[in-house]
Structures are given as structure tokens and as C-alpha cells.
Amino acid sequence: IVVWDEEFFQGRRQEFTTECYDVRACGFQTLRSLKIESGAWAGFEHVGFQGQQFVLERGEYPRWEAWSGSHAYHMERMSSFRPIACANHRNSKMTIFEWENFLGRKGELSDDYPSLPAMGWGSSAVSSFHAHSGAWVCSQFPGYRGFQYILECDCHAGEYKHFREWGSHAQTSQVQSIRRIQQ
Amino acid sequence: IVVWDEEFFQGRRQEFTTECYDVRACGFQTLRSLKIESGAWAGFEHVGFQGQQFVLERGEYPRWEAWSGSHAYHMERMSSFRPIACANHRNSKMTIFEWENFLGRKGELSDDYPSLPAMGWGSSAVSSFHAHSGAWVCSQFPGYRGFQYILECDCHAGEYKHFREWGSHAQTSQVQSIRRIQQ
């Protein structure tokens, strides 16, 4: 990941090959543009991998608007980031549950789902997740829009029992699209 | 598609099963929330299916932010919409080209690609498209963020030779993610 403190890849530039707990420790106030040259990364609003989450796959992100994809609040801040360990796409597997604590109706996923309702999931919410393999991103609205939450088989043993465990900025269990994260 | 003139499914309500060329003709100033109950739809900023495009798959969209996914300009307007004819996911096929008029290096697509660079496409742009079957949405940034452009085998015979043919709001050929639209 290569980051800049100005939009459109201008200003102070630094390249990272591993996680950054706090960009201020590297002399940045915040990040305003970035390029992902290899792998998949998770960006976070706050230091210490807290707050709103941003999935960053290979490509160019010239402004905050390019990676946020959510209007719920507009902080223009990215303060920490880390790599995501992905599985091969064909091997990614996850179970979703209607209720908290892996209860209620369940669905087995091994593909990308821009609309869970269109795939027969009878609700606009998912209350718990078990990521068996790979890394996934679920989104509040259909078409991968709105708040994003990253789910990894390597974190929490892949178990997310309640929306408070998906990330510190989740306010509800509203989830209408889910896809695998691409290395 | 069910639409409301207030956010969160409040106010004047109307159900449609076919296209609407101009919501003002149905007594709406604009749409502020909507639910897709069946099929996939395309929403447009302006009347007559013009301006910024929004892919709408099954699910709930309580506010403008839920369907826009782009910050490039914030008009909070949807003035027309129409159904999209999708193919079965397994049968969707498209060819992308490095240069305008179907020239230069090409790539054959039959899956969803949250990052074209990660799949080996050596650029952050696609200059022309040929949609052989199905309906597709390409996006400006990785992870299906930023401006969206709808590409259908049933429109223009599936041929999009230049970014001016993808939609009246396209300013560049910057395209970093592409996926099939889900019925």
C-alpha cells in the first residue's frame, strides 16, 4: 500500500508492506489518497483498527470518496490499516444466521451476493456470522453500498455472534449484500 | 418497485411494475426511499433515463445515500427508472477492451470482479465494452464504489465503443470494478 497526505497522489508519500497502527506515528495527520499494489487491505477511521472500516483491493483511490462508499457520516479520516488474509475465491465459505449466537434460519455462502433478498434470504438483516474460510465484506445496502464490515476466518476464530462484534461502528444488523474479498 | 416521496418509506407511496419516464407525471417531485420487491431496476437522476445511474437490486433503500454510493456530486434526485433484463449469472459474458472502438488488449469476463487490477488488467481504465449476454454494472473505483455505469446486451446491441456511450454523466473511462447485475 502506498499512501499520500494530499488528494490525487500528491504531497508526502510512504510505502508500507505491513500494518500501521497509527499513521500519526509516521508523520501523517490523515491519508487523502492511496494505491493498493498488492494484496487486500483494511483501512480504519481511527487508530488501532477502530471505527468505520474500508475494504481496499488492488487499484487507485484518489480521494476519500473513492474508498468510503458510505454517506452515513463524512469524517474524511483514515488513521490505521492492516493487510487482510484472503482465501482462494473458490474455497471461501461462510454461514449466516437469522438470529444472534448462531441461531434461527441459516444460509451457506460460497459466492458473491449483491442482494441477499434476491437469493432468497427473507430479511434485510443478518444477526450472526461464522466465516469458515476466507475473508468477506458485508454491506448495509444492496449492491455493496453503505457501511462495510469485514469478516475473517482468522479473527475471532471466524465467529461473529452479535453486531457489536463486527466492528465498533456497527449500529444495527442491517446487511443486504455480502462478497468475498479479493487478494 | 415501490417508491415514496419521503425518507424511510414515509409519505406518498406508489407501486410500479414497469418503467417510469418521469416521476413528476405521477405526482412526485423526487423519490426519497424505495423497495425493490422483484427483478433488477435502473434508477436515473434525470427524466428520460438520463444522468447519473443507480443499479437497484432486491432490498430496501431508506435514503438517497443507500442507492447512490457516489459522492462525486450530491443531487439527491431520482427522476426516472426502468427494469433491467438480466441473464442467468452463469450465462453472462462480456469483453472489455483497452482502447476505444474495441481495439487494444482485451479481457473476457464471466464473473464478478471487485478489482480489475487484481485480476491482471494492467490499467485503471476500460475504453470500450461488448456485452454479449446479461446485464453488467461497472464502477469507477475498486469494490464497486463511485460512479456506476450499466451495460446491457439488449441496449446498443451490447456495444459501448466510447465512454460517452455508457451514460450521459460519464466523464472518463476510469473503471476499476465490474459485476453482473442480479435479477
mmCIF file of N, CA and C in Angstrom, chain A residues 54-72 74 89 111-119 124 140-146 148 174 176 179-180 182-183, chain B residues 54-72 74 89 111-119 124 140-146 148 174 176 179-180 182-183:
data_model
loop_
_atom_site.group_PDB
_atom_site.id
_atom_site.type_symbol
_atom_site.label_atom_id
_atom_site.label_comp_id
_atom_site.label_asym_id
_atom_site.label_seq_id
_atom_site.Cartn_x
_atom_site.Cartn_y
_atom_site.Cartn_z
ATOM 1 N N PHE A 54 -12.932 0.143 5.877
ATOM 2 C CA PHE A 54 -12.904 0.290 4.430
ATOM 3 C C PHE A 54 -12.116 -0.863 3.827
ATOM 4 N N VAL A 55 -12.743 -1.666 2.984
ATOM 5 C CA VAL A 55 -12.027 -2.728 2.273
ATOM 6 C C VAL A 55 -11.299 -2.096 1.089
ATOM 7 N N LEU A 56 -10.004 -2.384 0.972
ATOM 8 C CA LEU A 56 -9.168 -1.801 -0.072
ATOM 9 C C LEU A 56 -8.547 -2.918 -0.891
ATOM 10 N N GLU A 57 -9.021 -3.070 -2.123
ATOM 11 C CA GLU A 57 -8.451 -4.066 -3.026
ATOM 12 C C GLU A 57 -7.586 -3.352 -4.060
ATOM 13 N N ARG A 58 -6.890 -4.114 -4.905
ATOM 14 C CA ARG A 58 -5.917 -3.503 -5.807
ATOM 15 C C ARG A 58 -6.533 -2.428 -6.670
ATOM 16 N N GLY A 59 -5.850 -1.292 -6.776
ATOM 17 C CA GLY A 59 -6.347 -0.201 -7.597
ATOM 18 C C GLY A 59 -5.985 1.131 -6.990
ATOM 19 N N GLU A 60 -6.594 2.186 -7.552
ATOM 20 C CA GLU A 60 -6.251 3.563 -7.212
ATOM 21 C C GLU A 60 -7.420 4.258 -6.531
ATOM 22 N N TYR A 61 -7.133 4.939 -5.441
ATOM 23 C CA TYR A 61 -8.134 5.639 -4.645
ATOM 24 C C TYR A 61 -7.691 7.098 -4.494
ATOM 25 N N PRO A 62 -8.098 7.962 -5.414
ATOM 26 C CA PRO A 62 -7.555 9.328 -5.426
ATOM 27 C C PRO A 62 -8.110 10.249 -4.344
ATOM 28 N N ARG A 63 -9.248 9.892 -3.745
ATOM 29 C CA ARG A 63 -9.877 10.759 -2.740
ATOM 30 C C ARG A 63 -10.609 9.883 -1.730
ATOM 31 N N TRP A 64 -10.977 10.483 -0.616
ATOM 32 C CA TRP A 64 -11.754 9.803 0.423
ATOM 33 C C TRP A 64 -13.017 9.176 -0.167
ATOM 34 N N GLU A 65 -13.669 9.877 -1.066
ATOM 35 C CA GLU A 65 -14.905 9.376 -1.661
ATOM 36 C C GLU A 65 -14.694 8.051 -2.378
ATOM 37 N N ALA A 66 -13.479 7.792 -2.840
ATOM 38 C CA ALA A 66 -13.217 6.581 -3.614
ATOM 39 C C ALA A 66 -13.231 5.333 -2.750
ATOM 40 N N TRP A 67 -12.883 5.463 -1.474
ATOM 41 C CA TRP A 67 -12.869 4.245 -0.640
ATOM 42 C C TRP A 67 -13.997 4.204 0.374
ATOM 43 N N SER A 68 -14.662 5.320 0.639
ATOM 44 C CA SER A 68 -15.646 5.292 1.720
ATOM 45 C C SER A 68 -16.927 4.594 1.268
ATOM 46 N N GLY A 69 -17.540 5.043 0.175
ATOM 47 C CA GLY A 69 -18.766 4.412 -0.310
ATOM 48 C C GLY A 69 -19.926 4.506 0.660
ATOM 49 N N SER A 70 -19.793 5.278 1.710
ATOM 50 C CA SER A 70 -20.862 5.430 2.697
ATOM 51 C C SER A 70 -21.021 6.902 3.036
ATOM 52 N N HIS A 71 -22.275 7.337 3.105
ATOM 53 C CA HIS A 71 -22.531 8.735 3.428
ATOM 54 C C HIS A 71 -22.974 8.908 4.872
ATOM 55 N N ALA A 72 -23.026 7.815 5.627
ATOM 56 C CA ALA A 72 -23.716 7.894 6.909
ATOM 57 C C ALA A 72 -23.086 8.966 7.793
ATOM 58 N N HIS A 74 -19.412 11.656 7.468
ATOM 59 C CA HIS A 74 -18.409 12.057 6.494
ATOM 60 C C HIS A 74 -17.207 12.594 7.279
ATOM 61 N N HIS A 89 -10.702 -17.709 -3.975
ATOM 62 C CA HIS A 89 -12.131 -17.434 -4.096
ATOM 63 C C HIS A 89 -12.981 -18.695 -4.028
ATOM 64 N N ASP A 111 -20.130 -17.680 -2.562
ATOM 65 C CA ASP A 111 -20.091 -16.851 -3.769
ATOM 66 C C ASP A 111 -20.315 -15.397 -3.340
ATOM 67 N N ASP A 112 -20.446 -14.504 -4.319
ATOM 68 C CA ASP A 112 -20.746 -13.103 -4.024
ATOM 69 C C ASP A 112 -22.249 -12.870 -4.172
ATOM 70 N N TYR A 113 -22.823 -12.066 -3.271
ATOM 71 C CA TYR A 113 -24.270 -11.843 -3.247
ATOM 72 C C TYR A 113 -24.576 -10.350 -3.191
ATOM 73 N N PRO A 114 -24.743 -9.698 -4.363
ATOM 74 C CA PRO A 114 -25.048 -8.259 -4.350
ATOM 75 C C PRO A 114 -26.402 -7.952 -3.711
ATOM 76 N N SER A 115 -27.307 -8.925 -3.695
ATOM 77 C CA SER A 115 -28.576 -8.757 -2.988
ATOM 78 C C SER A 115 -28.911 -10.057 -2.272
ATOM 79 N N LEU A 116 -28.819 -10.066 -0.941
ATOM 80 C CA LEU A 116 -29.239 -11.262 -0.196
ATOM 81 C C LEU A 116 -30.730 -11.540 -0.365
ATOM 82 N N PRO A 117 -31.623 -10.514 -0.327
ATOM 83 C CA PRO A 117 -33.046 -10.810 -0.570
ATOM 84 C C PRO A 117 -33.278 -11.524 -1.906
ATOM 85 N N ALA A 118 -32.541 -11.129 -2.956
ATOM 86 C CA ALA A 118 -32.735 -11.773 -4.262
ATOM 87 C C ALA A 118 -32.314 -13.234 -4.244
ATOM 88 N N MET A 119 -31.439 -13.621 -3.307
ATOM 89 C CA MET A 119 -31.007 -15.012 -3.210
ATOM 90 C C MET A 119 -31.915 -15.813 -2.300
ATOM 91 N N SER A 124 -33.840 -8.156 5.722
ATOM 92 C CA SER A 124 -32.798 -7.187 5.374
ATOM 93 C C SER A 124 -31.710 -7.152 6.446
ATOM 94 N N GLN A 140 -24.342 -2.771 4.284
ATOM 95 C CA GLN A 140 -25.656 -2.394 4.793
ATOM 96 C C GLN A 140 -26.749 -2.460 3.710
ATOM 97 N N PHE A 141 -26.418 -2.021 2.500
ATOM 98 C CA PHE A 141 -27.419 -1.905 1.436
ATOM 99 C C PHE A 141 -27.086 -2.837 0.272
ATOM 100 N N PRO A 142 -28.077 -3.131 -0.611
ATOM 101 C CA PRO A 142 -27.777 -3.962 -1.785
ATOM 102 C C PRO A 142 -26.712 -3.309 -2.662
ATOM 103 N N GLY A 143 -26.027 -4.123 -3.447
ATOM 104 C CA GLY A 143 -25.020 -3.597 -4.365
ATOM 105 C C GLY A 143 -23.762 -3.131 -3.663
ATOM 106 N N TYR A 144 -23.509 -3.649 -2.420
ATOM 107 C CA TYR A 144 -22.261 -3.360 -1.701
ATOM 108 C C TYR A 144 -22.155 -1.895 -1.318
ATOM 109 N N ARG A 145 -23.285 -1.256 -0.978
ATOM 110 C CA ARG A 145 -23.279 0.157 -0.605
ATOM 111 C C ARG A 145 -23.463 0.325 0.897
ATOM 112 N N GLY A 146 -23.107 1.487 1.386
ATOM 113 C CA GLY A 146 -23.307 1.807 2.799
ATOM 114 C C GLY A 146 -22.177 1.285 3.649
ATOM 115 N N GLN A 148 -19.579 -0.846 5.620
ATOM 116 C CA GLN A 148 -18.972 -2.146 5.354
ATOM 117 C C GLN A 148 -18.449 -2.743 6.657
ATOM 118 N N GLN A 174 -28.424 -4.565 10.043
ATOM 119 C CA GLN A 174 -28.871 -4.438 8.658
ATOM 120 C C GLN A 174 -27.727 -4.802 7.702
ATOM 121 N N GLN A 176 -27.438 -6.284 3.594
ATOM 122 C CA GLN A 176 -28.196 -6.682 2.408
ATOM 123 C C GLN A 176 -27.310 -7.178 1.262
ATOM 124 N N ARG A 179 -19.871 -10.187 -0.033
ATOM 125 C CA ARG A 179 -19.000 -10.766 -1.056
ATOM 126 C C ARG A 179 -17.660 -11.165 -0.454
ATOM 127 N N ARG A 180 -16.952 -12.008 -1.205
ATOM 128 C CA ARG A 180 -15.603 -12.390 -0.817
ATOM 129 C C ARG A 180 -14.652 -11.228 -1.100
ATOM 130 N N GLN A 182 -11.119 -9.874 -2.416
ATOM 131 C CA GLN A 182 -10.230 -10.381 -3.458
ATOM 132 C C GLN A 182 -8.783 -10.017 -3.145
ATOM 133 N N GLN A 183 -7.917 -11.010 -3.163
ATOM 134 C CA GLN A 183 -6.488 -10.795 -2.890
ATOM 135 C C GLN A 183 -5.876 -9.929 -3.977
ATOM 136 N N PHE B 54 -28.163 4.454 -11.216
ATOM 137 C CA PHE B 54 -28.132 3.694 -9.966
ATOM 138 C C PHE B 54 -28.678 2.294 -10.216
ATOM 139 N N VAL B 55 -27.882 1.266 -9.968
ATOM 140 C CA VAL B 55 -28.379 -0.108 -10.077
ATOM 141 C C VAL B 55 -29.137 -0.446 -8.806
ATOM 142 N N LEU B 56 -30.354 -0.956 -8.955
ATOM 143 C CA LEU B 56 -31.221 -1.254 -7.813
ATOM 144 C C LEU B 56 -31.600 -2.722 -7.858
ATOM 145 N N GLU B 57 -31.042 -3.500 -6.924
ATOM 146 C CA GLU B 57 -31.392 -4.912 -6.830
ATOM 147 C C GLU B 57 -32.304 -5.113 -5.627
ATOM 148 N N ARG B 58 -32.811 -6.335 -5.450
ATOM 149 C CA ARG B 58 -33.829 -6.551 -4.404
ATOM 150 C C ARG B 58 -33.339 -6.113 -3.041
ATOM 151 N N GLY B 59 -34.201 -5.403 -2.314
ATOM 152 C CA GLY B 59 -33.857 -4.951 -0.978
ATOM 153 C C GLY B 59 -34.455 -3.590 -0.688
ATOM 154 N N GLU B 60 -34.006 -3.004 0.413
ATOM 155 C CA GLU B 60 -34.588 -1.769 0.940
ATOM 156 C C GLU B 60 -33.586 -0.627 0.870
ATOM 157 N N TYR B 61 -34.052 0.509 0.387
ATOM 158 C CA TYR B 61 -33.221 1.698 0.229
ATOM 159 C C TYR B 61 -33.909 2.866 0.941
ATOM 160 N N PRO B 62 -33.597 3.074 2.219
ATOM 161 C CA PRO B 62 -34.362 4.047 3.016
ATOM 162 C C PRO B 62 -34.028 5.505 2.728
ATOM 163 N N ARG B 63 -32.873 5.776 2.099
ATOM 164 C CA ARG B 63 -32.457 7.165 1.840
ATOM 165 C C ARG B 63 -31.649 7.207 0.549
ATOM 166 N N TRP B 64 -31.455 8.403 0.039
ATOM 167 C CA TRP B 64 -30.640 8.614 -1.157
ATOM 168 C C TRP B 64 -29.260 7.976 -0.998
ATOM 169 N N GLU B 65 -28.669 8.098 0.172
ATOM 170 C CA GLU B 65 -27.340 7.553 0.414
ATOM 171 C C GLU B 65 -27.287 6.050 0.187
ATOM 172 N N ALA B 66 -28.418 5.367 0.337
ATOM 173 C CA ALA B 66 -28.429 3.910 0.233
ATOM 174 C C ALA B 66 -28.266 3.441 -1.207
ATOM 175 N N TRP B 67 -28.690 4.249 -2.179
ATOM 176 C CA TRP B 67 -28.555 3.789 -3.557
ATOM 177 C C TRP B 67 -27.493 4.537 -4.345
ATOM 178 N N SER B 68 -27.049 5.689 -3.849
ATOM 179 C CA SER B 68 -26.127 6.467 -4.672
ATOM 180 C C SER B 68 -24.728 5.868 -4.670
ATOM 181 N N GLY B 69 -24.149 5.673 -3.487
ATOM 182 C CA GLY B 69 -22.800 5.088 -3.410
ATOM 183 C C GLY B 69 -21.735 5.929 -4.069
ATOM 184 N N SER B 70 -22.052 7.128 -4.478
ATOM 185 C CA SER B 70 -21.076 8.017 -5.114
ATOM 186 C C SER B 70 -21.192 9.402 -4.516
ATOM 187 N N HIS B 71 -20.031 9.990 -4.230
ATOM 188 C CA HIS B 71 -20.028 11.327 -3.634
ATOM 189 C C HIS B 71 -19.696 12.398 -4.656
ATOM 190 N N ALA B 72 -19.508 12.016 -5.905
ATOM 191 C CA ALA B 72 -18.918 12.963 -6.850
ATOM 192 C C ALA B 72 -19.753 14.222 -6.962
ATOM 193 N N HIS B 74 -23.786 15.528 -5.293
ATOM 194 C CA HIS B 74 -24.799 15.103 -4.340
ATOM 195 C C HIS B 74 -26.102 15.801 -4.709
ATOM 196 N N HIS B 89 -26.870 -15.819 -14.119
ATOM 197 C CA HIS B 89 -25.493 -15.448 -13.771
ATOM 198 C C HIS B 89 -24.445 -16.262 -14.521
ATOM 199 N N ASP B 111 -17.669 -13.415 -14.684
ATOM 200 C CA ASP B 111 -17.774 -13.494 -13.222
ATOM 201 C C ASP B 111 -17.825 -12.051 -12.686
ATOM 202 N N ASP B 112 -17.791 -11.905 -11.361
ATOM 203 C CA ASP B 112 -17.736 -10.580 -10.744
ATOM 204 C C ASP B 112 -16.288 -10.241 -10.420
ATOM 205 N N TYR B 113 -15.899 -8.982 -10.617
ATOM 206 C CA TYR B 113 -14.513 -8.561 -10.427
ATOM 207 C C TYR B 113 -14.462 -7.304 -9.565
ATOM 208 N N PRO B 114 -14.339 -7.462 -8.228
ATOM 209 C CA PRO B 114 -14.279 -6.273 -7.370
ATOM 210 C C PRO B 114 -13.035 -5.430 -7.634
ATOM 211 N N SER B 115 -11.972 -6.030 -8.172
ATOM 212 C CA SER B 115 -10.795 -5.259 -8.562
ATOM 213 C C SER B 115 -10.289 -5.797 -9.896
ATOM 214 N N LEU B 116 -10.444 -5.023 -10.972
ATOM 215 C CA LEU B 116 -9.878 -5.450 -12.260
ATOM 216 C C LEU B 116 -8.348 -5.517 -12.204
ATOM 217 N N PRO B 117 -7.654 -4.547 -11.571
ATOM 218 C CA PRO B 117 -6.191 -4.684 -11.471
ATOM 219 C C PRO B 117 -5.775 -6.003 -10.817
ATOM 220 N N ALA B 118 -6.509 -6.446 -9.793
ATOM 221 C CA ALA B 118 -6.135 -7.698 -9.113
ATOM 222 C C ALA B 118 -6.316 -8.908 -10.021
ATOM 223 N N MET B 119 -7.159 -8.794 -11.039
ATOM 224 C CA MET B 119 -7.352 -9.907 -11.967
ATOM 225 C C MET B 119 -6.384 -9.834 -13.138
ATOM 226 N N SER B 124 -6.186 1.280 -14.889
ATOM 227 C CA SER B 124 -7.360 1.663 -14.096
ATOM 228 C C SER B 124 -8.485 2.155 -15.003
ATOM 229 N N GLN B 140 -16.347 3.080 -11.060
ATOM 230 C CA GLN B 140 -15.146 3.897 -11.168
ATOM 231 C C GLN B 140 -14.001 3.383 -10.277
ATOM 232 N N PHE B 141 -14.330 2.952 -9.067
ATOM 233 C CA PHE B 141 -13.300 2.578 -8.093
ATOM 234 C C PHE B 141 -13.416 1.097 -7.731
ATOM 235 N N PRO B 142 -12.336 0.499 -7.149
ATOM 236 C CA PRO B 142 -12.432 -0.908 -6.712
ATOM 237 C C PRO B 142 -13.553 -1.092 -5.683
ATOM 238 N N GLY B 143 -14.042 -2.315 -5.570
ATOM 239 C CA GLY B 143 -15.078 -2.611 -4.583
ATOM 240 C C GLY B 143 -16.431 -2.026 -4.947
ATOM 241 N N TYR B 144 -16.657 -1.743 -6.247
ATOM 242 C CA TYR B 144 -17.963 -1.292 -6.724
ATOM 243 C C TYR B 144 -18.347 0.080 -6.170
ATOM 244 N N ARG B 145 -17.346 0.961 -5.993
ATOM 245 C CA ARG B 145 -17.610 2.298 -5.452
ATOM 246 C C ARG B 145 -17.546 3.352 -6.566
ATOM 247 N N GLY B 146 -18.109 4.497 -6.269
ATOM 248 C CA GLY B 146 -18.049 5.631 -7.194
ATOM 249 C C GLY B 146 -19.132 5.541 -8.256
ATOM 250 N N GLN B 148 -21.435 4.603 -11.248
ATOM 251 C CA GLN B 148 -21.807 3.319 -11.839
ATOM 252 C C GLN B 148 -22.292 3.535 -13.257
ATOM 253 N N GLN B 174 -12.374 5.797 -16.516
ATOM 254 C CA GLN B 174 -11.874 5.132 -15.308
ATOM 255 C C GLN B 174 -12.877 4.089 -14.823
ATOM 256 N N GLN B 176 -12.684 0.430 -12.429
ATOM 257 C CA GLN B 176 -11.806 -0.466 -11.675
ATOM 258 C C GLN B 176 -12.531 -1.683 -11.099
ATOM 259 N N ARG B 179 -19.293 -6.065 -12.263
ATOM 260 C CA ARG B 179 -20.004 -7.273 -11.834
ATOM 261 C C ARG B 179 -21.289 -7.437 -12.627
ATOM 262 N N ARG B 180 -21.809 -8.678 -12.578
ATOM 263 C CA ARG B 180 -23.096 -8.964 -13.185
ATOM 264 C C ARG B 180 -24.207 -8.371 -12.319
ATOM 265 N N GLN B 182 -27.841 -8.673 -10.638
ATOM 266 C CA GLN B 182 -28.580 -9.830 -10.152
ATOM 267 C C GLN B 182 -30.076 -9.606 -10.256
ATOM 268 N N GLN B 183 -30.764 -10.541 -10.880
ATOM 269 C CA GLN B 183 -32.214 -10.440 -11.056
ATOM 270 C C GLN B 183 -32.912 -10.548 -9.705
#
